[in-house]
Amino acid sequence: MLKFLKMIKLLVANWKANPETLTEAVRLAKNIDYTGVVIAPPFPFLDGVRKVIHKAKLAAQNVFWSDGPYTGEVSANQLKKLGVRYAIIGHSERRRNLNEIDAIINKKVTAALNNSIKPILCVGEGPELHKSGDHSKVLRFIDNQLKLDLHGIRNPRGVIIAYEPIWAIGTGNSDSTEHVSKVVALIKERLGSVSILYGGSVNPNNADKFMSIAGISGALIGGASLKSSEFKKIISISKRY
Ligand code: PGA
């Protein structure tokens, strides 16, 4: 019987530091409030979005590992109490712009799990490694990120892995299915049956190719998640799988 159950694809809308106002955030959230959608607004809009969604779930774009004297941070505990179910952790924009290193990412993943928040751990190689064309080096790089970021985590199945090749994020250049499949195989070999998302310039024209990759459970979507007409097209494409 089980084989007839269809898994709904997970589509994570990573709004980054957008939109400008709560009014716009609420309007956008109402438009993409569907089952399988996870909305990750900036912190100031989390509560407003939470109040208007019924089918979509809420994600934070970051998380801190403790309450207390940590100016500017928001703890996993506070997020849990607000109704946040997922947290994007280790996004390349934070690794690059804020020097977020693997040891910090590891603490965040651990804190999220301890607070029943599902981490969406982002991994992926940068443009230099991509340009080298050395696939085994790319796989070793991702393998190392997984090892460091998930250090000490006994049950990695509670973690969602987002494979986001950095050179594909916000550039319009998405990855090839062959390469994504190799990365999926590596992640499964290391972690077993975890959920894996692809992220990097996903749009209505290429969503089909990513959703059809075996082992891909959905997508992490930046730019196209800010235009509800585009995002809705991706939702309907994802329903075919
Ligand atoms: P993009 O962003 O879809 O705009 O490439 C993806 C991401 O950064 O998560």
Short mmCIF file of C-alpha atoms and ligand atoms in Angstrom, two decimals:
data_model
loop_
_atom_site.label_atom_id
_atom_site.label_comp_id
_atom_site.label_asym_id
_atom_site.label_seq_id
_atom_site.Cartn_x
_atom_site.Cartn_y
_atom_site.Cartn_z
CA MET A 1 0.00 0.00 0.00
CA LEU A 2 2.75 2.37 1.07
CA LYS A 3 4.24 2.64 -2.40
CA PHE A 4 1.12 4.49 -3.55
CA LEU A 5 1.64 7.27 -1.04
CA LYS A 6 3.03 10.32 -2.81
CA MET A 7 5.50 12.48 -0.88
CA ILE A 8 4.69 16.16 -1.22
CA LYS A 9 7.72 18.15 -2.36
CA LEU A 10 9.00 20.75 0.06
CA LEU A 11 9.39 24.25 -1.37
CA VAL A 12 11.27 26.63 0.90
CA ALA A 13 10.75 30.31 0.12
CA ASN A 14 13.93 32.03 1.27
CA TRP A 15 13.03 35.72 1.21
CA LYS A 16 16.46 36.88 2.49
CA ALA A 17 16.29 40.62 3.45
CA ASN A 18 13.03 41.12 1.50
CA PRO A 19 10.39 42.52 1.20
CA GLU A 20 10.65 46.02 2.67
CA THR A 21 7.47 46.09 4.75
CA LEU A 22 5.30 43.81 6.86
CA THR A 23 2.30 44.65 4.65
CA GLU A 24 4.12 43.31 1.59
CA ALA A 25 5.33 40.24 3.52
CA VAL A 26 1.80 39.40 4.63
CA ARG A 27 0.42 39.85 1.11
CA LEU A 28 3.08 37.59 -0.35
CA ALA A 29 2.61 34.95 2.36
CA LYS A 30 -1.17 34.81 1.78
CA ASN A 31 -0.55 34.24 -1.93
CA ILE A 32 1.75 31.25 -1.40
CA ASP A 33 0.00 29.62 1.55
CA TYR A 34 -0.04 26.02 0.26
CA THR A 35 0.74 22.63 1.76
CA GLY A 36 4.39 21.75 1.25
CA VAL A 37 5.49 25.39 1.26
CA VAL A 38 7.84 26.63 3.97
CA ILE A 39 8.14 30.40 4.22
CA ALA A 40 11.36 31.92 5.60
CA PRO A 41 10.76 35.65 6.11
CA PRO A 42 13.19 38.01 7.84
CA PHE A 43 12.86 37.97 11.66
CA PRO A 44 10.69 41.13 11.96
CA PHE A 45 8.00 39.56 9.75
CA LEU A 46 7.90 36.08 11.29
CA ASP A 47 5.01 36.72 13.61
CA GLY A 48 2.95 38.66 11.06
CA VAL A 49 3.38 35.87 8.51
CA ARG A 50 2.60 33.22 11.12
CA LYS A 51 -0.78 34.84 11.74
CA VAL A 52 -1.93 34.64 8.12
CA ILE A 53 -0.70 31.22 6.99
CA HIS A 54 -2.78 28.09 7.43
CA LYS A 55 -1.20 25.48 5.17
CA ALA A 56 2.39 26.69 4.78
CA LYS A 57 4.91 26.31 7.60
CA LEU A 58 7.25 28.90 9.06
CA ALA A 59 11.05 28.93 8.90
CA ALA A 60 13.70 31.24 10.30
CA GLN A 61 16.66 32.22 8.10
CA ASN A 62 19.06 31.79 11.01
CA VAL A 63 19.07 30.66 14.62
CA PHE A 64 21.23 31.19 17.70
CA TRP A 65 22.08 28.43 20.15
CA SER A 66 21.24 30.13 23.44
CA ASP A 67 18.98 32.60 25.22
CA GLY A 68 20.69 35.27 27.30
CA PRO A 69 23.41 37.88 26.81
CA TYR A 70 23.84 37.64 23.03
CA THR A 71 23.06 41.06 21.56
CA GLY A 72 21.41 40.93 18.19
CA GLU A 73 20.72 37.20 18.21
CA VAL A 74 17.45 35.21 18.26
CA SER A 75 17.50 31.87 20.05
CA ALA A 76 16.16 28.52 18.90
CA ASN A 77 14.04 28.48 22.05
CA GLN A 78 12.41 31.83 21.20
CA LEU A 79 11.76 30.70 17.65
CA LYS A 80 10.22 27.45 18.80
CA LYS A 81 7.87 29.37 21.13
CA LEU A 82 6.83 31.56 18.19
CA GLY A 83 5.80 28.52 16.16
CA VAL A 84 8.81 28.32 13.86
CA ARG A 85 9.20 24.76 12.54
CA TYR A 86 12.28 25.00 10.34
CA ALA A 87 15.52 27.03 10.29
CA ILE A 88 17.85 27.64 7.37
CA ILE A 89 21.37 27.16 8.72
CA GLY A 90 24.74 27.68 7.06
CA HIS A 91 23.49 29.56 4.01
CA SER A 92 26.46 30.52 1.84
CA GLU A 93 25.56 34.21 2.13
CA ARG A 94 26.13 33.93 5.89
CA ARG A 95 29.23 31.77 5.50
CA ARG A 96 30.71 34.32 3.09
CA ASN A 97 29.52 37.70 4.41
CA LEU A 98 29.55 36.96 8.14
CA ASN A 99 32.40 34.45 8.33
CA GLU A 100 30.05 31.83 9.67
CA ILE A 101 32.35 28.85 10.08
CA ASP A 102 31.45 25.15 10.29
CA ALA A 103 31.93 25.04 14.10
CA ILE A 104 29.28 27.76 14.51
CA ILE A 105 26.96 26.08 12.01
CA ASN A 106 27.34 22.84 13.96
CA LYS A 107 26.24 24.59 17.20
CA LYS A 108 23.23 26.06 15.42
CA VAL A 109 22.16 22.72 13.93
CA THR A 110 22.45 21.12 17.36
CA ALA A 111 20.44 23.90 19.05
CA ALA A 112 17.71 23.73 16.43
CA LEU A 113 17.34 19.95 16.86
CA ASN A 114 17.28 20.32 20.66
CA ASN A 115 14.37 22.72 20.24
CA SER A 116 12.41 20.58 17.78
CA ILE A 117 13.19 22.91 14.88
CA LYS A 118 14.12 21.12 11.67
CA PRO A 119 17.45 22.45 10.39
CA ILE A 120 17.72 23.06 6.66
CA LEU A 121 21.49 22.79 6.40
CA CYS A 122 22.94 24.45 3.30
CA VAL A 123 26.07 23.00 1.72
CA GLY A 124 27.70 23.59 -1.63
CA GLU A 125 30.86 24.50 -3.47
CA GLY A 126 31.98 27.94 -4.56
CA PRO A 127 32.74 29.21 -8.08
CA GLU A 128 36.49 28.45 -7.99
CA LEU A 129 35.96 24.78 -7.23
CA HIS A 130 33.18 24.61 -9.81
CA LYS A 131 35.41 26.16 -12.48
CA SER A 132 38.18 23.64 -11.76
CA GLY A 133 35.83 20.99 -13.18
CA ASP A 134 37.23 18.49 -10.64
CA HIS A 135 34.07 16.64 -9.59
CA SER A 136 35.75 14.44 -7.02
CA LYS A 137 37.21 17.52 -5.33
CA VAL A 138 33.73 19.08 -5.22
CA LEU A 139 32.32 15.93 -3.64
CA ARG A 140 35.16 15.85 -1.07
CA PHE A 141 34.43 19.50 -0.21
CA ILE A 142 30.73 18.81 0.38
CA ASP A 143 31.55 15.64 2.30
CA ASN A 144 33.78 17.66 4.61
CA GLN A 145 31.09 20.30 5.18
CA LEU A 146 28.63 17.55 6.16
CA LYS A 147 31.16 15.99 8.51
CA LEU A 148 31.94 19.28 10.29
CA ASP A 149 28.43 20.74 10.32
CA LEU A 150 26.84 17.54 11.64
CA HIS A 151 29.58 16.64 14.09
CA GLY A 152 28.14 14.89 17.16
CA ILE A 153 24.63 14.67 15.73
CA ARG A 154 23.42 11.17 16.40
CA ASN A 155 20.43 11.14 14.11
CA PRO A 156 21.12 13.20 10.98
CA ARG A 157 17.78 12.08 9.53
CA GLY A 158 16.18 14.94 11.47
CA VAL A 159 18.14 17.35 9.26
CA ILE A 160 17.16 18.49 5.77
CA ILE A 161 20.14 19.05 3.50
CA ALA A 162 19.93 21.83 0.92
CA TYR A 163 22.51 21.39 -1.81
CA GLU A 164 23.17 24.90 -3.05
CA PRO A 165 26.12 25.32 -5.39
CA ILE A 166 27.18 28.89 -4.56
CA TRP A 167 27.90 29.80 -8.17
CA ALA A 168 24.26 29.00 -9.00
CA ILE A 169 22.65 31.20 -6.33
CA GLY A 170 20.99 34.32 -7.71
CA THR A 171 22.91 34.05 -10.99
CA GLY A 172 20.41 32.45 -13.33
CA ASN A 173 22.92 29.60 -13.87
CA SER A 174 21.47 26.45 -12.40
CA ASP A 175 23.34 23.19 -11.95
CA SER A 176 23.15 20.17 -14.27
CA THR A 177 21.01 17.19 -13.26
CA GLU A 178 24.04 14.88 -13.62
CA HIS A 179 26.04 16.83 -11.09
CA VAL A 180 23.14 17.23 -8.65
CA SER A 181 22.55 13.46 -8.86
CA LYS A 182 26.17 12.79 -7.91
CA VAL A 183 25.86 15.08 -4.88
CA VAL A 184 22.56 13.43 -3.89
CA ALA A 185 24.27 10.02 -4.02
CA LEU A 186 27.09 11.28 -1.81
CA ILE A 187 24.68 12.75 0.78
CA LYS A 188 22.63 9.53 0.89
CA GLU A 189 25.78 7.45 1.23
CA ARG A 190 26.95 9.52 4.18
CA LEU A 191 23.63 10.23 5.93
CA GLY A 192 21.13 7.59 4.79
CA SER A 193 17.61 8.57 3.82
CA VAL A 194 17.61 12.30 4.60
CA SER A 195 15.51 14.81 2.68
CA ILE A 196 17.57 16.71 0.12
CA LEU A 197 16.62 20.00 -1.52
CA TYR A 198 18.26 21.67 -4.49
CA GLY A 199 18.79 25.44 -4.40
CA GLY A 200 20.30 27.88 -6.88
CA SER A 201 18.33 29.85 -9.48
CA VAL A 202 15.28 27.59 -9.41
CA ASN A 203 12.49 29.12 -11.51
CA PRO A 204 9.37 27.94 -13.40
CA ASN A 205 11.49 27.08 -16.46
CA ASN A 206 13.89 24.71 -14.74
CA ALA A 207 11.87 23.47 -11.70
CA ASP A 208 10.75 20.42 -13.65
CA LYS A 209 14.31 19.24 -14.23
CA PHE A 210 15.21 19.48 -10.52
CA MET A 211 11.99 17.97 -9.15
CA SER A 212 12.46 14.93 -11.37
CA ILE A 213 15.90 14.05 -10.00
CA ALA A 214 15.71 10.85 -7.96
CA GLY A 215 16.29 11.58 -4.28
CA ILE A 216 15.42 15.28 -4.50
CA SER A 217 12.63 16.17 -2.05
CA GLY A 218 12.12 19.77 -3.10
CA ALA A 219 13.83 23.12 -3.54
CA LEU A 220 15.17 26.13 -1.67
CA ILE A 221 14.09 29.13 -3.67
CA GLY A 222 15.27 32.71 -3.34
CA GLY A 223 14.44 35.19 -6.13
CA ALA A 224 11.46 33.31 -7.55
CA SER A 225 9.86 33.04 -4.10
CA LEU A 226 9.36 36.82 -4.04
CA LYS A 227 7.10 36.77 -7.09
CA SER A 228 3.96 34.86 -6.17
CA SER A 229 3.01 34.16 -9.81
CA GLU A 230 6.40 32.46 -10.42
CA PHE A 231 6.35 30.64 -7.12
CA LYS A 232 2.84 29.33 -7.78
CA LYS A 233 4.00 27.93 -11.11
CA ILE A 234 6.79 26.08 -9.28
CA ILE A 235 4.22 24.74 -6.80
CA SER A 236 2.11 23.30 -9.60
CA ILE A 237 5.18 21.80 -11.30
CA SER A 238 6.19 20.15 -7.98
CA LYS A 239 2.75 18.52 -7.72
CA ARG A 240 3.52 16.39 -10.79
CA TYR A 241 6.09 14.46 -8.76
P1 PGA B 1 18.06 31.92 -5.72
O1 PGA B 1 18.49 31.77 -4.16
O2 PGA B 1 16.88 31.02 -5.91
O3 PGA B 1 17.73 33.37 -5.86
O4 PGA B 1 19.23 31.50 -6.51
C1 PGA B 1 18.55 30.52 -3.56
C2 PGA B 1 19.06 30.64 -2.15
O5 PGA B 1 19.95 31.45 -1.90
O6 PGA B 1 18.58 29.97 -1.23
#
